[in-house]
XYZ file of C-alpha atoms in Angstrom:
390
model
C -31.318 -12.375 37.047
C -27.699 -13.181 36.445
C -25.793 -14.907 33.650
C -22.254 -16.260 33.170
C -19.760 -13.686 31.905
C -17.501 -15.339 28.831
C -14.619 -14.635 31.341
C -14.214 -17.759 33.170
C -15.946 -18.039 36.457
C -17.422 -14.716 36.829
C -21.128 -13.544 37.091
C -22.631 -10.023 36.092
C -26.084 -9.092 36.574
C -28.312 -9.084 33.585
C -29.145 -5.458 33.485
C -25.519 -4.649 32.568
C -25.576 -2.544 29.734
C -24.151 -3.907 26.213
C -22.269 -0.775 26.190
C -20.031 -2.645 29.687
C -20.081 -5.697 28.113
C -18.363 -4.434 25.184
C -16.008 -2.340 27.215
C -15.159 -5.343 29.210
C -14.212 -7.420 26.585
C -11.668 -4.385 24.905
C -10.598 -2.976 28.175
C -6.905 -2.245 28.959
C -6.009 -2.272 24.666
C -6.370 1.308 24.609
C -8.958 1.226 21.711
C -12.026 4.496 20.840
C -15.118 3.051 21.171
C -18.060 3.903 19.086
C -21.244 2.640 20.101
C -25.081 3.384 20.278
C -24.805 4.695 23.974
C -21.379 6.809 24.013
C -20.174 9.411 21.368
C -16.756 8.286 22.016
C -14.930 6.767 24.879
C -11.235 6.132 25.462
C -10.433 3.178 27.409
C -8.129 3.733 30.610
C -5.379 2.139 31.748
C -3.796 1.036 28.059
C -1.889 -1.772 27.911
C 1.354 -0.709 26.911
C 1.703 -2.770 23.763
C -1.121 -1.506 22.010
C -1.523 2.037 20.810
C -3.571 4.308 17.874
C -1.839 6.138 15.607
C -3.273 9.883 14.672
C -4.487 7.594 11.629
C -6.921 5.279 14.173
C -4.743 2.547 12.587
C -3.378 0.611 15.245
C 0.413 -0.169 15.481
C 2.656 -2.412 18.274
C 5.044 -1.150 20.030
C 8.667 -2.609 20.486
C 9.222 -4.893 23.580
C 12.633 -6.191 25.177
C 10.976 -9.141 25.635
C 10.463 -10.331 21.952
C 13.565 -10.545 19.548
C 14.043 -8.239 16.667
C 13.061 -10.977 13.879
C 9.899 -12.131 15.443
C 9.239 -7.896 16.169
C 10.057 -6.689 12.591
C 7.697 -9.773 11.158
C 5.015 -8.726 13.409
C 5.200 -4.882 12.413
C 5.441 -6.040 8.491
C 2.618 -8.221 8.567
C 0.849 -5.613 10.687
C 1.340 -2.842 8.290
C -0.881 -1.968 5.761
C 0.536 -1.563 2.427
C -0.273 1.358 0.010
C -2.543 -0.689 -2.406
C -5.076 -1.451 0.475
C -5.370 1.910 1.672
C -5.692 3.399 -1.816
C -8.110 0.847 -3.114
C -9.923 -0.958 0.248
C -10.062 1.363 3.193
C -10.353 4.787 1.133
C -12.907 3.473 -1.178
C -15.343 1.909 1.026
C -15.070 5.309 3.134
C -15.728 6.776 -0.104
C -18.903 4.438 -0.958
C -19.948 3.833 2.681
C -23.702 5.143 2.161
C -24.573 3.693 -1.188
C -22.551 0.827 -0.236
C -24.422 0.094 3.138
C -28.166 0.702 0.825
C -27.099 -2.302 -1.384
C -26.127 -4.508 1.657
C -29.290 -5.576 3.371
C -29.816 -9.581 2.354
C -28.817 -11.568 4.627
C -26.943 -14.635 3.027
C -28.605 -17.830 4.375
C -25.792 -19.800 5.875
C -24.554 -17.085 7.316
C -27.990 -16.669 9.561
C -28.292 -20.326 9.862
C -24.767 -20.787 11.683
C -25.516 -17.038 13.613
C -29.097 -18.875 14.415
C -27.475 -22.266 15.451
C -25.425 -20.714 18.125
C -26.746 -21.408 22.214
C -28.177 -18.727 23.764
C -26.601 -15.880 25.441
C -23.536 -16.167 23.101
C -21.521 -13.080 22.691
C -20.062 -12.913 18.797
C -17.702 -11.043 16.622
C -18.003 -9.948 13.525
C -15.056 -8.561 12.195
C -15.476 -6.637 8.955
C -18.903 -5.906 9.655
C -19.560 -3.466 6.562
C -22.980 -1.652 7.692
C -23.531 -4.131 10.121
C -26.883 -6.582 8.222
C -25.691 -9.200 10.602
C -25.485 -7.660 13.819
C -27.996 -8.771 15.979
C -29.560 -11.380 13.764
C -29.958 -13.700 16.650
C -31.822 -11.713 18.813
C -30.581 -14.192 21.812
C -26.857 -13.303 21.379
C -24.702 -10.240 21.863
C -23.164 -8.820 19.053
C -20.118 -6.529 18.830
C -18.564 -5.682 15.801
C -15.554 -3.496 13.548
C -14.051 -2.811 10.549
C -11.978 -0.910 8.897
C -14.054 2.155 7.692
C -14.823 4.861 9.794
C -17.764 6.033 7.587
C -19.259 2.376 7.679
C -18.642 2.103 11.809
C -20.589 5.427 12.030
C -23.550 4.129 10.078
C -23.440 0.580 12.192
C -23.245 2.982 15.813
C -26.423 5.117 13.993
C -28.319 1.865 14.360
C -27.333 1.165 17.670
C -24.751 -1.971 17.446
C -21.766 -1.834 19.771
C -18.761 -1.406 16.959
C -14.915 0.050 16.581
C -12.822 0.805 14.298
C -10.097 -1.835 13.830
C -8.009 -3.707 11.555
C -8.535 -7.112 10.528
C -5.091 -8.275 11.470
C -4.648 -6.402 14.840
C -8.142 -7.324 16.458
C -8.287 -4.732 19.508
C -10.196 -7.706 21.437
C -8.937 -9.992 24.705
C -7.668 -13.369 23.950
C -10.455 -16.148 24.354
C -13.386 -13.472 25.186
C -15.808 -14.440 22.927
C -18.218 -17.651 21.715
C -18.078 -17.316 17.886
C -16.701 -14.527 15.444
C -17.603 -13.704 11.508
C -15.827 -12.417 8.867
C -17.794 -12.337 5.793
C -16.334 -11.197 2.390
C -13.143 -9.498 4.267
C -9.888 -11.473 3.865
C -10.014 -11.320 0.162
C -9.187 -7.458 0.737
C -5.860 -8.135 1.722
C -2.939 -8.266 -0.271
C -0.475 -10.774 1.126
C -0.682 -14.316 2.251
C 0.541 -13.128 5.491
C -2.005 -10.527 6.243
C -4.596 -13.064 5.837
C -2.948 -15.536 8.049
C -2.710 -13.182 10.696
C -6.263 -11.887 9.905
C -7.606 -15.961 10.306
C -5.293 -15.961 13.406
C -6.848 -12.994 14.976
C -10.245 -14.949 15.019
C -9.274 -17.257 16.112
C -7.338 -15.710 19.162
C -10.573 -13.833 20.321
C -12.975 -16.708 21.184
C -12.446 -19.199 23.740
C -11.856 -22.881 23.706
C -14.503 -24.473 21.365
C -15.888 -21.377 20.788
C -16.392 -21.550 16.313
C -15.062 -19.212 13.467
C -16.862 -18.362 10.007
C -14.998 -17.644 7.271
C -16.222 -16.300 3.777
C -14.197 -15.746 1.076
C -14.870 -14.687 -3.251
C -13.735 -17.589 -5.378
C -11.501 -18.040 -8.206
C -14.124 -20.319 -9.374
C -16.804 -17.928 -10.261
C -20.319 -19.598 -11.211
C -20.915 -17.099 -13.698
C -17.548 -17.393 -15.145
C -18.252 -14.025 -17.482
C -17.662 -12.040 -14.702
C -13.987 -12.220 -14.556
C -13.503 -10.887 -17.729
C -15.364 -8.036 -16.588
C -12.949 -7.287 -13.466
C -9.894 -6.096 -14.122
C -6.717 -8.065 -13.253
C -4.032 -6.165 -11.802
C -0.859 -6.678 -14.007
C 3.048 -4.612 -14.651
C 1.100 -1.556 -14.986
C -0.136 -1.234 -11.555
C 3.988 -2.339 -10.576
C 3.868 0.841 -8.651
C 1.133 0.055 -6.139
C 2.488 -3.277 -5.762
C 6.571 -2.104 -4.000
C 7.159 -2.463 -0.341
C 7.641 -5.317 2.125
C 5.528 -7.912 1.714
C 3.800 -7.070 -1.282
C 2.423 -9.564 -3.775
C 4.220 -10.689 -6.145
C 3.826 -9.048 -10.011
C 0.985 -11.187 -12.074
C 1.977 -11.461 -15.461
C 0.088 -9.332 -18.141
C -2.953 -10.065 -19.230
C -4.390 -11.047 -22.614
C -7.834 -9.644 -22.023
C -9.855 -6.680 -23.048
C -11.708 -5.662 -20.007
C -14.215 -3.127 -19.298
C -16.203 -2.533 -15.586
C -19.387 -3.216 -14.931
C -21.811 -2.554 -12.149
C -21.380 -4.308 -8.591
C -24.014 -6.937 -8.041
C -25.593 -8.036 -4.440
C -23.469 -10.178 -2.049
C -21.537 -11.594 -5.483
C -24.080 -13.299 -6.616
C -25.066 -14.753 -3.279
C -28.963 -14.718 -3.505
C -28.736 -17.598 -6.558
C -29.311 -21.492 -5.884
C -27.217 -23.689 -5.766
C -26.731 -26.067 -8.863
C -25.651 -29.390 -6.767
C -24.287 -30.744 -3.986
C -20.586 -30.848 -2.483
C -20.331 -30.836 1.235
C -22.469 -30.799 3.590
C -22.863 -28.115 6.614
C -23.042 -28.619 10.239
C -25.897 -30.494 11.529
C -27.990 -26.893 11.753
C -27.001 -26.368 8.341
C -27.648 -29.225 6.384
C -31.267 -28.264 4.670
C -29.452 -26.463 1.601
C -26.723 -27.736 -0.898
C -23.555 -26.745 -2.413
C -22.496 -26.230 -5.490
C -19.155 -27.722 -7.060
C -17.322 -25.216 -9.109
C -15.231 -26.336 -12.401
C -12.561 -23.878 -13.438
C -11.939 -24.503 -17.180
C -12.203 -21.179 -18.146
C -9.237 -20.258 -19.043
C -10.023 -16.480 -18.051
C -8.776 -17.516 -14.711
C -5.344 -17.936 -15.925
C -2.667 -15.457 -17.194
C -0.442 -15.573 -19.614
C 2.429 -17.174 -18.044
C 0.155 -19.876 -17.093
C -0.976 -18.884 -13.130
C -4.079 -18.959 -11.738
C -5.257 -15.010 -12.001
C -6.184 -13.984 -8.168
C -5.583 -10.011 -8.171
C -8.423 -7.914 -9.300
C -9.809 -4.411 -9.710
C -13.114 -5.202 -9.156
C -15.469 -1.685 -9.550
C -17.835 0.068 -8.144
C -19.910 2.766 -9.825
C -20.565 5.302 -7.186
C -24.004 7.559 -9.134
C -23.277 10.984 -9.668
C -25.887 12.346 -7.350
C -24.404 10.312 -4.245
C -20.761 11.389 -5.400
C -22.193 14.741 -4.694
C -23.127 14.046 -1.281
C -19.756 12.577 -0.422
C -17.125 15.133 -0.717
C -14.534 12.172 -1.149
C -15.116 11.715 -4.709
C -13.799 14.662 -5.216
C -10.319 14.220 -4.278
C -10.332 10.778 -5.537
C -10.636 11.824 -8.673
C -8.158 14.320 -8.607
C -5.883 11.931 -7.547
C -6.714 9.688 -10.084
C -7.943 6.996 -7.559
C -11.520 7.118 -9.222
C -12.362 8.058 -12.661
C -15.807 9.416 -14.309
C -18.047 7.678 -16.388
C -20.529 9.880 -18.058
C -22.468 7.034 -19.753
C -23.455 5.567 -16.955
C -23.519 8.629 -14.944
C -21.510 7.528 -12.272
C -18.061 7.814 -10.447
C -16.071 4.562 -10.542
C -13.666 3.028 -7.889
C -11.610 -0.071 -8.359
C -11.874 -2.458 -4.914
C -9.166 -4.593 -4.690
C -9.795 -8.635 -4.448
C -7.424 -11.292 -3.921
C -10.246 -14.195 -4.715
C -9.279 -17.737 -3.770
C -8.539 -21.017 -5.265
C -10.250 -24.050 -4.199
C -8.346 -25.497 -0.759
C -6.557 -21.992 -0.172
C -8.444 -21.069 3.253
C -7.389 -24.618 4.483
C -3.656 -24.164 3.581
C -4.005 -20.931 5.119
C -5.052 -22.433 8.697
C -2.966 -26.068 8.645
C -0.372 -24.638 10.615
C -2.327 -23.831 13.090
C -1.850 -25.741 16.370
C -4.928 -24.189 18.522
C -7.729 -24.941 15.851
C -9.730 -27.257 13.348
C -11.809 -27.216 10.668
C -14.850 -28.624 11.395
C -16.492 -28.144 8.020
C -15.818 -26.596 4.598
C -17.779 -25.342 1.478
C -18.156 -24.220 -1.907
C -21.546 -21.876 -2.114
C -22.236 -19.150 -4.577
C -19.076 -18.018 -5.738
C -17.676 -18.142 -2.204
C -15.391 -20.310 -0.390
C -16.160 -21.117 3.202
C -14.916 -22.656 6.396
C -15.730 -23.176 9.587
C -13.094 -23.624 12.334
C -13.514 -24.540 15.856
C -10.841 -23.041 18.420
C -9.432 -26.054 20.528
C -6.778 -25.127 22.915
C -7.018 -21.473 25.203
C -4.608 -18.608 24.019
C-alpha cells in the first residue's frame, strides 16, 4: 500500500519507517536526531543557515541577503536569555525523571482535538515534556521536541521519534506537517517576542489549513490561593532580568509567600464550573469555565497585573540523589534545601497570561486564524488554523 506524503504531490510506500518520515521532514536543517531506531544521526547536506552550537542550542547564521536590522532582531529574539536557562531548561533537566512520573493524564481536550484529526495525519508537538501525548491517536504520526535533553532521552526510551530543539527556532520544513501542539510551553518564555516567534514557528511548520493548539497557565487562576503561594519575581531578582530583550522589572510585591508542592497538569483534572465558549464541533461535549479576576493577588503594587512567577518544584531527596544535578544547583544557589519536607526545591519560571493575550499575540499575523478560543482549568487556549503556504 501507498499513502500521500505531506509534501505536495509525492507518494511513499507504507512500509517506510517513521524513523524516514521524520528524517524527511528535518532534512537539509542540519539538526541530531534522537529517535527509537537510531542512537544518533546527523543530517547531511545542512542548509547553510541553520547550525548547532557545542550547546545543541541552535543559532542563525548571518546572510547578505537579509539587512542588519531584520538580522540582529532575528538573533535577539532567537537568543535565550539567562533567566530561562537558569530557571526553565536547567531545571527541567534537573527534574526530568520525577517530572516525567507526575505527567501521565492526559488532559481531555487535548485528546479530543489529537482524536478529531483525519487519518494518516502527521503532528507536532513541540514542547513535548516526556512525551503523554505522543501517539495518542494511534492513526497519526507523531514527532516531537523540546528543550531538555534529559526529557528527549526519556521520550526516545519509549520509542517516539523526538529532537532536541527550541521553541522559537523549530528545526522543521515550512508547511510539512497537518497539526502541531504546544501544551503548557510558551508561558516559559520571558519576552513577548519569544513567544511570538514561538506561535510563529507553529504555525510555519504545517501546511495550508493544517490547525495549531495552543495551551497556556492563566492569570486567572480558579483556585485563586495559589498565587500567593508562587512567588512573583520582583527588584530582587533585577539581576536575572538584564540583557536585550528582557522583561521589564515588576514592581515589588506586598505578599508573604512561601512554596508549595507542584500539583498535576495545574489543576487540569477538575470540572469545569460553567460555560464560556464552545470548542470545535469534535469538542463540544464538555464546558468552559469563565474566570473572574478580583483577587487582588494578581496585581502588584504599582497597580499591574502580576504575570512573572517562581513557581516551585520540590525535587524528594532520594531522587535528588539519583540526579547528580542537584548537586551543583545548589551550590550555585539555583535550588535550595528544604529539610521539612525532605526535598530539594527549584523555582520554574512562568509568565501566565491575561485573558485575550494569546489573541493579541497572533493578530498580526497575515497567514493564520483563530478558529476557536477558551478558558478551561486555569489555562488559556486557542486554536489557529494556518491559511496561506509559507
Amino acid at each position: 500500500m501507498i499513502f500521500k506524503s505531506l509534501r505536495a504531490g509525492r507518494y511513499v510506500h507504507q512500509f517506510w519507517s517513521k524513523s524516514t518520515l521524520f528524517l524527511d521532514c528535518i532534512c537539509g536543517l542540519g539538526y541530531s536526531v534522537i529517535s527509537s531506531s537510531m542512537k544518533e544521526i546527523k543530517v547531511k547536506d545542512a542548509s547553510p543557515m541553520c547550525t548547532l552550537a557545542p550547546d545543541a542550542e541552535p543559532r542563525i547564521q548571518s546572510s547578505s541577503s537579509v539587512s542588519e536590522d531584520r538580522k540582529c532582531s532575528s538573533i535577539s529574539v532567537k537568543s535565550t536569555p539567562e533567566i530561562e536557562k537558569k530557571y526553565v531548561h536547567h531545571v527541567y533537566d534537573a527534574i526530568a525523571p520525577h517530572f516525567s512520573s507526575t505527567r501521565f493524564a492526559k488532559w481531555p481536550k487535548v485528546a479530543a482535538f489529537l482524536e478529531s484529526l483525519p487519518t494518516g495525519s502527521l503532528i507536532l508537538d513541540a514542547g513535548c515534556g516526556n512525551g503523554k501525548y505522543l501517539g495518542l491517536n494511534s492513526s497519526c504520526y507523531f514527532i516531537g521536541c523540546d528543550i531538555s535533553p534529559s526529557l528527549i532521552k526519556i521520550c526516545a526510551d519509549r520509542g517516539h521519534e523526538v529532537l532536541v530543539a527550541d521553541a522559537v527556532n523549530l528545526p522543521y520544513r515550512t508547511n510539512f506537517g497537518d497539526a502541531a501542539i504546544s501544551i503548557a510551553v510558551l508561558h516559559h518564555l520571558s519576552t513577548e517576542n519569544r513567544r511570538k516567534k514561538a506561535i510563529e514557528e507553529l504555525v510555519r511548520v504545517v501546511k495550508k489549513g493544517g490547525l495549531v493548539l495552543i495551551t497556556v497557565w492563566a492569570v486567572e487562576q480558579e483556585d485563586k490561593s495559589l498565587l500567593t503561594k508562587w512567588t512573583p519575581l520582583t527588584e530582587r531578582y533585577l539581576e536575572e532580568w538584564i540583557g536585550p530583550g528582557s522583561p521589564r522589572v515588576r514592581g515589588p510585591s506586598s505578599f508573604t509567600l512561601e512554596s508549595i508542592p507542584e500539583t498535576e497538569e495545574n489543576g487540569l483534572g477538575g470540572h469545569p464550573k460553567d460555560s464560556r465558549v464552545s470548542l470545535t464541533e469534535n469538542m463540544q461535549q464538555s464546558s468552559c469555565s469563565t474566570p473572574q479576576n478580583e483577587d487582588d493577588s494578581m496585581v502588584s503594587r504599582d497597580g499591574k497585573s502580576q504575570q512573572e512567577y517562581f513557581v516551585p518544584w520540590h525535587l524528594p531527596y532520594h531522587r535528588a540523589e539519583v540526579s547528580g544535578a542537584s548537586a551543583g544547583a545548589l551550590a550555585n544557589g539555583l535550588a535550595k534545601k528544604d529539610d521539612k519536607k525532605g526535598a530539594v526545591v527549584y523555582n520554574r519560571y512562568y509568565h501566565v497570561f491575561g485573558e485575550g493575550e494569546l489573541e493579541r499575540l497572533v493578530s498580526g499575523m497575515d497567514n493564520a486564524v483563530i478558529v476557536d478560543k477558551f478558558y478551561d482549568k486555569s489555562n488559556w487556549c486557542i486554536i489557529l488554523e494556518k491559511t496561506l503556504e509559507g
